[in-house]
Short mmCIF file of C-alpha atoms in Angstrom, two decimals:
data_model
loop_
_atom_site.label_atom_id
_atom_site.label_comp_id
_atom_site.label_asym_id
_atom_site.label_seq_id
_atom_site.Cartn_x
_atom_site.Cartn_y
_atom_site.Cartn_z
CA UNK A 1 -12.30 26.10 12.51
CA UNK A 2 -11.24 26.74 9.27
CA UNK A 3 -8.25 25.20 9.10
CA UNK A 4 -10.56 22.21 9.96
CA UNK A 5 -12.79 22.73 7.03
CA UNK A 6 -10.10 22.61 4.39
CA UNK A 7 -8.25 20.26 5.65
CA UNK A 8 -11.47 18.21 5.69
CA UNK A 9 -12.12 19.17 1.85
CA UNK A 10 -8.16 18.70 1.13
CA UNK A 11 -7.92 14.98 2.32
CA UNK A 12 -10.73 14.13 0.57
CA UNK A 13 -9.88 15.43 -2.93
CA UNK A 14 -6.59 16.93 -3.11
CA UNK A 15 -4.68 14.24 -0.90
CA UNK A 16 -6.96 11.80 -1.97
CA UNK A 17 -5.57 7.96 -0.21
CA UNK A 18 -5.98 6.16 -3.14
CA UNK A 19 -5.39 8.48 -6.20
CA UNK A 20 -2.84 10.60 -4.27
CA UNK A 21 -0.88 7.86 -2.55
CA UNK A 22 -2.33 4.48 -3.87
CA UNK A 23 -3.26 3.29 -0.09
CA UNK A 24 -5.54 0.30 0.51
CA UNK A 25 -5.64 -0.32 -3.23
CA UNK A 26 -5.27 -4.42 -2.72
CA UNK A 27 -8.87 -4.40 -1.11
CA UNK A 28 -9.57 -1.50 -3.19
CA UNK A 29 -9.65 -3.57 -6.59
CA UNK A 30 -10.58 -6.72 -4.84
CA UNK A 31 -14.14 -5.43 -3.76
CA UNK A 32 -14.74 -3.37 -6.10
CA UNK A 33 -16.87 -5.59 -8.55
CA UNK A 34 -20.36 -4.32 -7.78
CA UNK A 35 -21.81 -0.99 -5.69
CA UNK A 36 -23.38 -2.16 -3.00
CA UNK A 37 -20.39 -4.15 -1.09
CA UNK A 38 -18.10 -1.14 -2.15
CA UNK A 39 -20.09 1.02 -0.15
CA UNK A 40 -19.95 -1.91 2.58
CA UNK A 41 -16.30 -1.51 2.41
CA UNK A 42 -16.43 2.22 2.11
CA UNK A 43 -18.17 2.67 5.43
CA UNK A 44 -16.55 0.08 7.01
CA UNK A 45 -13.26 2.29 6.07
CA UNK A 46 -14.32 5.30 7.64
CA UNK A 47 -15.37 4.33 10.73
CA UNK A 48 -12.22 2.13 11.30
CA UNK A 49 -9.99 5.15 10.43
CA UNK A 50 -12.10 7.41 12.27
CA UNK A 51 -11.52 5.14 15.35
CA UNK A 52 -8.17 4.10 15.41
CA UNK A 53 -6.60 7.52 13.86
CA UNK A 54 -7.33 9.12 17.12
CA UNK A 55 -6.30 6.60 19.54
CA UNK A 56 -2.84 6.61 17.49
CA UNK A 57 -2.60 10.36 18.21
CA UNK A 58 -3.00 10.44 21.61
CA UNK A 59 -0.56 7.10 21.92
CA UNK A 60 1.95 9.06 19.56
CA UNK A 61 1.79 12.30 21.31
CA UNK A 62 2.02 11.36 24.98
CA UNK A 63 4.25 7.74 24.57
CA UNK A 64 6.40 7.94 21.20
CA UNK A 65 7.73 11.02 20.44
CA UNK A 66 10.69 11.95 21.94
CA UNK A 67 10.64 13.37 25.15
CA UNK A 68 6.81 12.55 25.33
CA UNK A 69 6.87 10.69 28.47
CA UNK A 70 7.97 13.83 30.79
CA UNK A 71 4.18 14.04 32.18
CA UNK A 72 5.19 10.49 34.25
CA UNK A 73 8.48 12.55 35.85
CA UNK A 74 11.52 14.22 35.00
CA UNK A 75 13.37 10.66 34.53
CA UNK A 76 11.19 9.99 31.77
CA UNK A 77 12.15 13.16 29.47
CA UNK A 78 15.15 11.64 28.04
CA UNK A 79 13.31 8.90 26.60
CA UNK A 80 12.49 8.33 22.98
CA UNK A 81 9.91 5.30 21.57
CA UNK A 82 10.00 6.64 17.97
CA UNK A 83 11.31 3.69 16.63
CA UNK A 84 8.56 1.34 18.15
CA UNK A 85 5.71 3.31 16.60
CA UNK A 86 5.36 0.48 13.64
CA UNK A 87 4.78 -2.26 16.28
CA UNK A 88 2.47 -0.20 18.44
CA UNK A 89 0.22 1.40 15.48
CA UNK A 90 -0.25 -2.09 14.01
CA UNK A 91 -1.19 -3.44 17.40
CA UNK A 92 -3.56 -1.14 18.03
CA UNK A 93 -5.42 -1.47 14.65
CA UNK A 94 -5.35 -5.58 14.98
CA UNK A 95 -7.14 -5.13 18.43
CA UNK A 96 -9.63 -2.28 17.55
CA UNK A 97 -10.74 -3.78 14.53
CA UNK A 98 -11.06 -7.00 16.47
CA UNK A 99 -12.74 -5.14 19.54
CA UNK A 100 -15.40 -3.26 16.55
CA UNK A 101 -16.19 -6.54 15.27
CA UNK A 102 -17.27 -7.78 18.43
CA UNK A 103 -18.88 -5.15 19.41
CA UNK A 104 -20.58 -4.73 16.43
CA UNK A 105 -21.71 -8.54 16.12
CA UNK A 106 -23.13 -7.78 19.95
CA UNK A 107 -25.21 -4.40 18.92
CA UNK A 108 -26.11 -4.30 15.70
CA UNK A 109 -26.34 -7.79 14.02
CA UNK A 110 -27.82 -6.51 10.47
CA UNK A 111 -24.54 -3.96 10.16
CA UNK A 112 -22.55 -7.46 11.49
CA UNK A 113 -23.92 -8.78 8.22
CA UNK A 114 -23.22 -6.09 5.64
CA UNK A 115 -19.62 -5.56 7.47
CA UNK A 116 -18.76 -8.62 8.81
CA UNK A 117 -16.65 -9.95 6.34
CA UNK A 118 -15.21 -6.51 5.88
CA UNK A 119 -13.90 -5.90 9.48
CA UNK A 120 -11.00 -8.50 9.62
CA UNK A 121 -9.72 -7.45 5.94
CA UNK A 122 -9.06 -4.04 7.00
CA UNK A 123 -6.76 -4.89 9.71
CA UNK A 124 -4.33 -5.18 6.48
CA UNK A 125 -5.79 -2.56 4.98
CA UNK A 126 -2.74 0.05 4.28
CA UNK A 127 -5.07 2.73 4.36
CA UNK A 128 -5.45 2.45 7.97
CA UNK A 129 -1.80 1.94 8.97
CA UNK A 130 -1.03 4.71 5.99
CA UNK A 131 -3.38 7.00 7.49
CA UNK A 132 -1.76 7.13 10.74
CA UNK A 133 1.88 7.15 9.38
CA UNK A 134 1.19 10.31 8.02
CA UNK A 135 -0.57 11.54 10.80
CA UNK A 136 2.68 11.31 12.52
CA UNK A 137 4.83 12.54 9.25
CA UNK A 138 2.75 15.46 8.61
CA UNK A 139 2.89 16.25 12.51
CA UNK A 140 -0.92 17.11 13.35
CA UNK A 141 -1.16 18.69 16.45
CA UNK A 142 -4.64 18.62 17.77
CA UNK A 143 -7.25 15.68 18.47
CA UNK A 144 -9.32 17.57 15.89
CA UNK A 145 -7.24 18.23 13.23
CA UNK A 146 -6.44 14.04 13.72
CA UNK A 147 -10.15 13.26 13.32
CA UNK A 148 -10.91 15.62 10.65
CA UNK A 149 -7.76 14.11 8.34
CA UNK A 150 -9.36 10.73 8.99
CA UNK A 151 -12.69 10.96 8.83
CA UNK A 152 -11.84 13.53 5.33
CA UNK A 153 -9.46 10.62 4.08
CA UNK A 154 -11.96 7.72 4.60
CA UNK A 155 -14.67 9.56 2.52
CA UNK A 156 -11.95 10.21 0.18
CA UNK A 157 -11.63 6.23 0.27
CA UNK A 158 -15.84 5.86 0.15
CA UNK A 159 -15.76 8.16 -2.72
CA UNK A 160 -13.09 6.31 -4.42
CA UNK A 161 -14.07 2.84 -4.58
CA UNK A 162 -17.61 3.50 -5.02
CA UNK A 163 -16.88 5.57 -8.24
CA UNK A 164 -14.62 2.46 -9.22
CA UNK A 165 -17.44 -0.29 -8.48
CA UNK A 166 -20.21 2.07 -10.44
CA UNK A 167 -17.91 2.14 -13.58
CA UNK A 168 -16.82 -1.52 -13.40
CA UNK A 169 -20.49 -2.79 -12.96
CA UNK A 170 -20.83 -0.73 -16.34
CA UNK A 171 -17.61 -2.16 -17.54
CA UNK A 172 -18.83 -5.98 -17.83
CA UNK A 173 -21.04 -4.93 -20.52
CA UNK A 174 -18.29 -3.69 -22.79
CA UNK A 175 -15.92 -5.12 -25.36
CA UNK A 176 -12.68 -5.24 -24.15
CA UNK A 177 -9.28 -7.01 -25.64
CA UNK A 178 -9.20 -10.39 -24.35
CA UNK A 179 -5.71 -10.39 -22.24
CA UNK A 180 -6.90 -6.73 -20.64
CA UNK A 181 -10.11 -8.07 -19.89
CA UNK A 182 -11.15 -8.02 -16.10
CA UNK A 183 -7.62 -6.75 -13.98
CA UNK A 184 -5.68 -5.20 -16.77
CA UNK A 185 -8.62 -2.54 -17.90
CA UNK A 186 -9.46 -2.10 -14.32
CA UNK A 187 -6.11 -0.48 -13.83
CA UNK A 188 -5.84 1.45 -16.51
CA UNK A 189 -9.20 3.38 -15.45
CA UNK A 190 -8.01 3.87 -11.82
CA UNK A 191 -5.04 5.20 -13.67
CA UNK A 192 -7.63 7.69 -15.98
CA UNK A 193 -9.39 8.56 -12.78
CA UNK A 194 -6.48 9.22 -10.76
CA UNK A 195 -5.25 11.77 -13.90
CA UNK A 196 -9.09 13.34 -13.38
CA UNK A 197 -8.99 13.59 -9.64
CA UNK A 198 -5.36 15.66 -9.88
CA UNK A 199 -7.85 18.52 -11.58
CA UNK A 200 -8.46 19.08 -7.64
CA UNK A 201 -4.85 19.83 -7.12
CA UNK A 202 -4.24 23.42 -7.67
CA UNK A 203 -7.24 24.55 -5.63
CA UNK A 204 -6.18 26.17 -2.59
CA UNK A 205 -8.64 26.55 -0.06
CA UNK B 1 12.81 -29.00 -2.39
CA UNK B 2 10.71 -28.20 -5.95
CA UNK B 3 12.37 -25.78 -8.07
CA UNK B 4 8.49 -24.45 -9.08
CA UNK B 5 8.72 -22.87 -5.62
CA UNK B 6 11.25 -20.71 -6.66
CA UNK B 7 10.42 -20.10 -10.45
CA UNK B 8 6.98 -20.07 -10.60
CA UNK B 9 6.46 -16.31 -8.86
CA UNK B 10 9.08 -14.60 -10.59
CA UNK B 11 6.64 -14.64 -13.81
CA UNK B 12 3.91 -17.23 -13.96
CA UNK B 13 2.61 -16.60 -10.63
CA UNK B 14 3.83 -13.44 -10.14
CA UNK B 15 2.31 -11.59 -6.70
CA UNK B 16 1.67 -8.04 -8.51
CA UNK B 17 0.32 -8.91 -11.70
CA UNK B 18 -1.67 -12.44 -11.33
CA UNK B 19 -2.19 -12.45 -7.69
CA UNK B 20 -3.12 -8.82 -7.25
CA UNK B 21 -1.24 -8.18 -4.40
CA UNK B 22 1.19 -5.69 -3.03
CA UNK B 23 -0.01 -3.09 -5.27
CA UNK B 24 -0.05 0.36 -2.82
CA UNK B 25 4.06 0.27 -2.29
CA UNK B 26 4.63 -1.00 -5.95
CA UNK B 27 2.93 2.39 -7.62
CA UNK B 28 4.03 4.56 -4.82
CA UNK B 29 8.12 4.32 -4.85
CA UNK B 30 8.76 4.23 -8.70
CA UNK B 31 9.06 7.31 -10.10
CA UNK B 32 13.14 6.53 -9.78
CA UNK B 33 14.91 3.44 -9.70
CA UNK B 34 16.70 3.71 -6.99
CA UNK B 35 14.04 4.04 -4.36
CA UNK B 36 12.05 1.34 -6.04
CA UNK B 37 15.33 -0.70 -5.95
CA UNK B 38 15.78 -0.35 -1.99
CA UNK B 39 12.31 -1.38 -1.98
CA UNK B 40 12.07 -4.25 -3.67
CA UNK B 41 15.19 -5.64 -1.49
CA UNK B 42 13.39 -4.64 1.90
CA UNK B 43 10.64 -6.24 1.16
CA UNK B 44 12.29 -9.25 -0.78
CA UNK B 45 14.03 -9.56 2.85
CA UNK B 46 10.94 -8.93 5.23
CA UNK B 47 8.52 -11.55 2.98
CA UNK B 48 11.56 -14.46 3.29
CA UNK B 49 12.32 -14.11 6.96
CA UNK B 50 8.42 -13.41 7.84
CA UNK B 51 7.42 -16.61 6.07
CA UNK B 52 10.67 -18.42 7.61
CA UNK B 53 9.89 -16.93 11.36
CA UNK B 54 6.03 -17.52 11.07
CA UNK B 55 6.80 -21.43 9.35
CA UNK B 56 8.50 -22.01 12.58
CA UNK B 57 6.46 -20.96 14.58
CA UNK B 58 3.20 -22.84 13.16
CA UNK B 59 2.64 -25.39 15.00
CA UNK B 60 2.37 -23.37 18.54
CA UNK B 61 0.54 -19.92 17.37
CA UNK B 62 -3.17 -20.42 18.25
CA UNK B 63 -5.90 -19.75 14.91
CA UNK B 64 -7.64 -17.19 16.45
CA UNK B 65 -4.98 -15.31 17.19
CA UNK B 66 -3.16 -15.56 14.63
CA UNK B 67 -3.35 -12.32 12.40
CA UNK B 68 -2.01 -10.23 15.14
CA UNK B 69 0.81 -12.74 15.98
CA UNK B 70 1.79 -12.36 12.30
CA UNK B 71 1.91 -8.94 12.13
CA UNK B 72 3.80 -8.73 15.62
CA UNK B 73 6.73 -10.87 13.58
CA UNK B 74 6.33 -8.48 9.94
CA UNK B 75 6.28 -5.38 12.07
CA UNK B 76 9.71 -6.67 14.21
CA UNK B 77 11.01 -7.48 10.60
CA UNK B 78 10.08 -4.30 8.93
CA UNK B 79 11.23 -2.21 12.22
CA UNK B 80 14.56 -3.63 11.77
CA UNK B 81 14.90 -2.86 8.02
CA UNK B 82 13.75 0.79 8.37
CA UNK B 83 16.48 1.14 11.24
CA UNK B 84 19.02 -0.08 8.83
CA UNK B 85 18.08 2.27 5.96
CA UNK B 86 17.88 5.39 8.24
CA UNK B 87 21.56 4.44 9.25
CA UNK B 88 22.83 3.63 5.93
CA UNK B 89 20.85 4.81 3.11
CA UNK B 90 19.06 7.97 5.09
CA UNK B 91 18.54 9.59 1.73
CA UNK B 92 16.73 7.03 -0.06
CA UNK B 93 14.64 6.19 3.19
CA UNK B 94 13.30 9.93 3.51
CA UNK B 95 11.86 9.20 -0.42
CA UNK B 96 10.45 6.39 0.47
CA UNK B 97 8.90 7.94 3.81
CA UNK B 98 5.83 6.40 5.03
CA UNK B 99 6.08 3.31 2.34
CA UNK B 100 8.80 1.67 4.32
CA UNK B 101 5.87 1.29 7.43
CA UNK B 102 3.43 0.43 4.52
CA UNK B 103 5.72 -2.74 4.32
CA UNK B 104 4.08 -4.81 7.50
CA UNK B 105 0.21 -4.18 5.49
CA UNK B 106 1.95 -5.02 2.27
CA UNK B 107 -0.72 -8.09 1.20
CA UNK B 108 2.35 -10.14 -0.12
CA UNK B 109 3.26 -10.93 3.40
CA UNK B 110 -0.16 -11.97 4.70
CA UNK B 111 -0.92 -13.31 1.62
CA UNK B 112 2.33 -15.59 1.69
CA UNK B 113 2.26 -16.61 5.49
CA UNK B 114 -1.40 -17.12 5.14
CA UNK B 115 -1.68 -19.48 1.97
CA UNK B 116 2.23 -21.19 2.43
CA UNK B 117 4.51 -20.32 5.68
CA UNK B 118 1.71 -22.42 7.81
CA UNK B 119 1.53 -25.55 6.21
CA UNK B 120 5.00 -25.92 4.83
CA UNK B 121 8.11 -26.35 6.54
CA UNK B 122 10.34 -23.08 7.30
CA UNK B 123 13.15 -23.80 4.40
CA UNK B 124 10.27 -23.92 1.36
CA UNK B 125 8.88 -21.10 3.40
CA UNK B 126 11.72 -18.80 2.61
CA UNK B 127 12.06 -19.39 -0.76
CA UNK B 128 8.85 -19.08 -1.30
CA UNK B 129 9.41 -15.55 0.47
CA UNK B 130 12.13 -14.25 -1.09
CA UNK B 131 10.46 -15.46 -4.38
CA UNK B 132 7.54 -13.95 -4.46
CA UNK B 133 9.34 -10.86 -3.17
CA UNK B 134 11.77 -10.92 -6.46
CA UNK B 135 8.43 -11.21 -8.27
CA UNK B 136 7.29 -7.87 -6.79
CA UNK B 137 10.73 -6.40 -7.34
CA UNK B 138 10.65 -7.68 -10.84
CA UNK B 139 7.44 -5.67 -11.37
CA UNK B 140 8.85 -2.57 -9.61
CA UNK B 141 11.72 -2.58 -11.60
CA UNK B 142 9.92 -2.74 -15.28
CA UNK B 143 7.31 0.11 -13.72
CA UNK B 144 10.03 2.57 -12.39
CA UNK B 145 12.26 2.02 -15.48
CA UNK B 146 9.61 3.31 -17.72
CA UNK B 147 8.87 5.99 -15.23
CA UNK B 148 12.36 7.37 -14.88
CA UNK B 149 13.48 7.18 -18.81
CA UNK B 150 10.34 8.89 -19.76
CA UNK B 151 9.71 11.13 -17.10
CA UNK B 152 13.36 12.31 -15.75
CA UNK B 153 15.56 11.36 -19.29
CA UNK B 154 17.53 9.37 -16.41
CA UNK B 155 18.43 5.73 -15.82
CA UNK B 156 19.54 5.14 -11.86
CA UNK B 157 20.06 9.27 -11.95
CA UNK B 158 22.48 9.01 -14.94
CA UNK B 159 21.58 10.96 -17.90
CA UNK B 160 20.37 8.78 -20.96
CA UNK B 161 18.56 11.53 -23.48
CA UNK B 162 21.86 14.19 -24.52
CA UNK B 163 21.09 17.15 -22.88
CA UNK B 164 21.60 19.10 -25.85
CA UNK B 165 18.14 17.59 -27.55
CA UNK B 166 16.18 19.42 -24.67
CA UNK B 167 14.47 22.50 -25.77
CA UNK B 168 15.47 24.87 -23.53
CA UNK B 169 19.09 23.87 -24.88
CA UNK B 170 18.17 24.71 -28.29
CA UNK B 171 17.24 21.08 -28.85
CA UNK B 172 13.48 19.65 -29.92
CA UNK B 173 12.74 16.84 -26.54
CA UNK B 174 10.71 17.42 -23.44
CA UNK B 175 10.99 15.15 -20.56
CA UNK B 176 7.42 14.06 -20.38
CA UNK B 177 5.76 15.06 -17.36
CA UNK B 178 2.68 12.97 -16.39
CA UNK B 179 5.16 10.02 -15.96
CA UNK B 180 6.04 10.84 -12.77
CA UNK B 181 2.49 11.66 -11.31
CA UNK B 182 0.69 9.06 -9.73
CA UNK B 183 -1.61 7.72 -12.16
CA UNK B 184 0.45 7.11 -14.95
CA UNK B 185 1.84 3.91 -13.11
CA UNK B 186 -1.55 2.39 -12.55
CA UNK B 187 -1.24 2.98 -16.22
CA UNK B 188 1.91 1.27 -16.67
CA UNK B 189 0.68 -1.51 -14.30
CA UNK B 190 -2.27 -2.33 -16.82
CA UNK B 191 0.01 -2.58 -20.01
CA UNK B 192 2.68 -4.94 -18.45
CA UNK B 193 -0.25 -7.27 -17.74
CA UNK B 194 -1.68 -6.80 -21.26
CA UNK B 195 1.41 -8.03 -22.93
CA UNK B 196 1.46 -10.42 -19.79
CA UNK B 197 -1.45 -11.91 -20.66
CA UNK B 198 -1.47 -12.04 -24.01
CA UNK B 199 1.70 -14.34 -23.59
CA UNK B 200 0.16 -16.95 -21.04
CA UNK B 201 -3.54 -16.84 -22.85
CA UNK B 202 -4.74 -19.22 -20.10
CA UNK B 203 -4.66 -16.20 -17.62
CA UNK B 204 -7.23 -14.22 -19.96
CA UNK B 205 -10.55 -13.68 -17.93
CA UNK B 206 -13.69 -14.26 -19.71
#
């Protein structure tokens, strides 16, 4: 249970997806022009990471790694699938973002309408796909500990891009130099925020 | 076939800097040259053929369907390109670890089949591929240079600073270190399209 706790706290500062590893940061400075559809985004994130994640760590445990299919008979233990995780992960996003939105659009049309336009972007989103890459890089090896690193890295992402949309709304207001105005300033203060966030890095928990 | 296809996203219309795309993989894999190199060229090679592949195809692949047909064809590309860098380059693929997957979600591919491989015909389509994908290199290239000299006193892992300035040689130079964290190429990013854009004024956003 610990374990669970700081690895909950460690994806969401220390390894954080965006200033750790710069995933999903095309959407991430696309949408980040005012608060309230960051936080859209944000949520839309987490829940898509917190679905899929799983569902690629059952699929990678029990289909792709090597030897994983022994449980359908003994023929089946010499087999290894590594090399079509890519193809499979991807698929499974596309469709589970695809089965969300529908869902979604079924059960709750006023979230439809804050996420809607959301849900389709983040089948591209390399936060998603990076998220489950290192799920299988890192070797996790419980459904928790899965969940936990993706529901810890989406807040990570919430956390991120909120922070981002807050300081850009601010941002409009000020005088910039003409050529850094708009995209060039914006990365230079995901690149100060990414040197503040790295103040999380020696903690060890 | 117009030349513009070919010039225009090395610089003008280049994917990182004007278009905002492909950013994750291009901040990621240049702290050295090299990797950043072998990435540029894989994904120089996966936007061309996806664009020629998905041009071809055009006419047949359903709309609604379509995102996950596109990203069946990028992820058949980019398994074949990590297969060939684990067999021949198995170094340089363990640096680049999860960023050679990161290829199929790289925007520049979407982007690219989305806005020219389906309405144009498949030759324009692969130019257009492998030239937005030398833009991107282009981009990489300038970042990780900056990032090596400064952060490792190396160009492509050969020594450029004499050893003998470094301190603990009895010299006066420290390699500086926040050039190889993270942030610093966000940093870098934002310069190269300051002088960018002071250049090309018409880019300048009000």
């Amino acid at each position: 249970m610990q374990d669970l706790v700081s690895l909950f706290v460690k994806s969401i500062f220390v390894d954080n997806m965006v200033f750790a590893y710069f995933l999903g940061m095309c959407s991430y400075l696309a949408v980040s022009k005012n608060v309230k559809t960051a936080i859209g985004l944000g949520i839309a994130v987490i829940f898509v990471l917190g679905v899929t994640l799983p569902v690629n760590f059952l699929l990678n445990k029990y289909v792709l790694t090597p030897a994983a299919l022994s449980w359908l008979g003994p023929d089946f233990a010499g087999l290894d699938l590594s090399f079509l995780s890519f193809i499979i992960f991807i698929a499974v996003i596309a469709s589970i973002v695809q089965l969300v939105e529908m869902i979604v659009e079924k059960y709750s049309p006023s979230l439809y309408a804050s996420l809607g336009i959301f849900l389709p972007l983040i089948a591209v989103n390399c936060a998603i796909l990076g998220g489950s890459l290192f799920m299988q890089e890192r070797g996790y090896e419980t459904l928790a500990e899965a969940t936990t690193f993706a529901l810890g890295s989406g807040i990570g992402w919430f956390l991120a891009i909120v922070a981002l949309a807050a300081i850009r709304e601010k941002l409009a207001y000020s005088q910039v130099p003409a050529p850094l105005r708009g995209l060039g300033i914006t990365f230079i203060v995901v690149g100060l925020m990414g040197i503040a966030f790295m103040s999380f890095m020696g903690i060890k928990l | 076939m117009d030349k513009k296809i070919f010039i225009e996203p090395l610089f003008r219309n280049n994917p990182v800097t004007v278009l905002v795309l492909g950013i994750c993989s291009a901040l990621a894999v240049t702290v050295k040259l090299e990797p950043a190199i072998v990435m540029a060229l894989s994904v120089t090679i996966v936007t061309g053929f996806s664009g020629f592949i998905v041009s071809l195809l055009r006419n047949t692949i359903p709309n609604r369907i379509r995102i996950i047909v596109q990203l069946v064809v990028v992820a058949m590309l980019v398994i074949l390109v990590d297969q060939v860098l684990k067999a021949f380059a198995y170094e340089v693929s363990k640096q680049l670890s999860v960023f050679v997957g990161l290829i199929i979600t790289n925007c520049i591919i979407m982007g690219r089949i989305e806005a020219f491989a389906l309405g144009n015909k498949p030759l324009p389509s692969l130019v257009d591929g492998l030239a937005n994908g030398l833009g991107y290199g282009i981009i990489l290239i300038i970042i990780a240079f900056f990032r090596e000299f400064f952060g490792s006193g190396t160009i492509y892992g050969i020594q450029i600073i004499p050893t003998e300035w470094y301190i603990k040689n009895g010299g006066f130079y420290e390699n500086n270190g926040l050039f190889i964290l993270p942030p610093m190429a966000l940093i870098i990013v934002g310069l190269v399209i300051w002088v960018q854009r002071s250049i090309q004024k018409d880019l300048q956003e009000k």
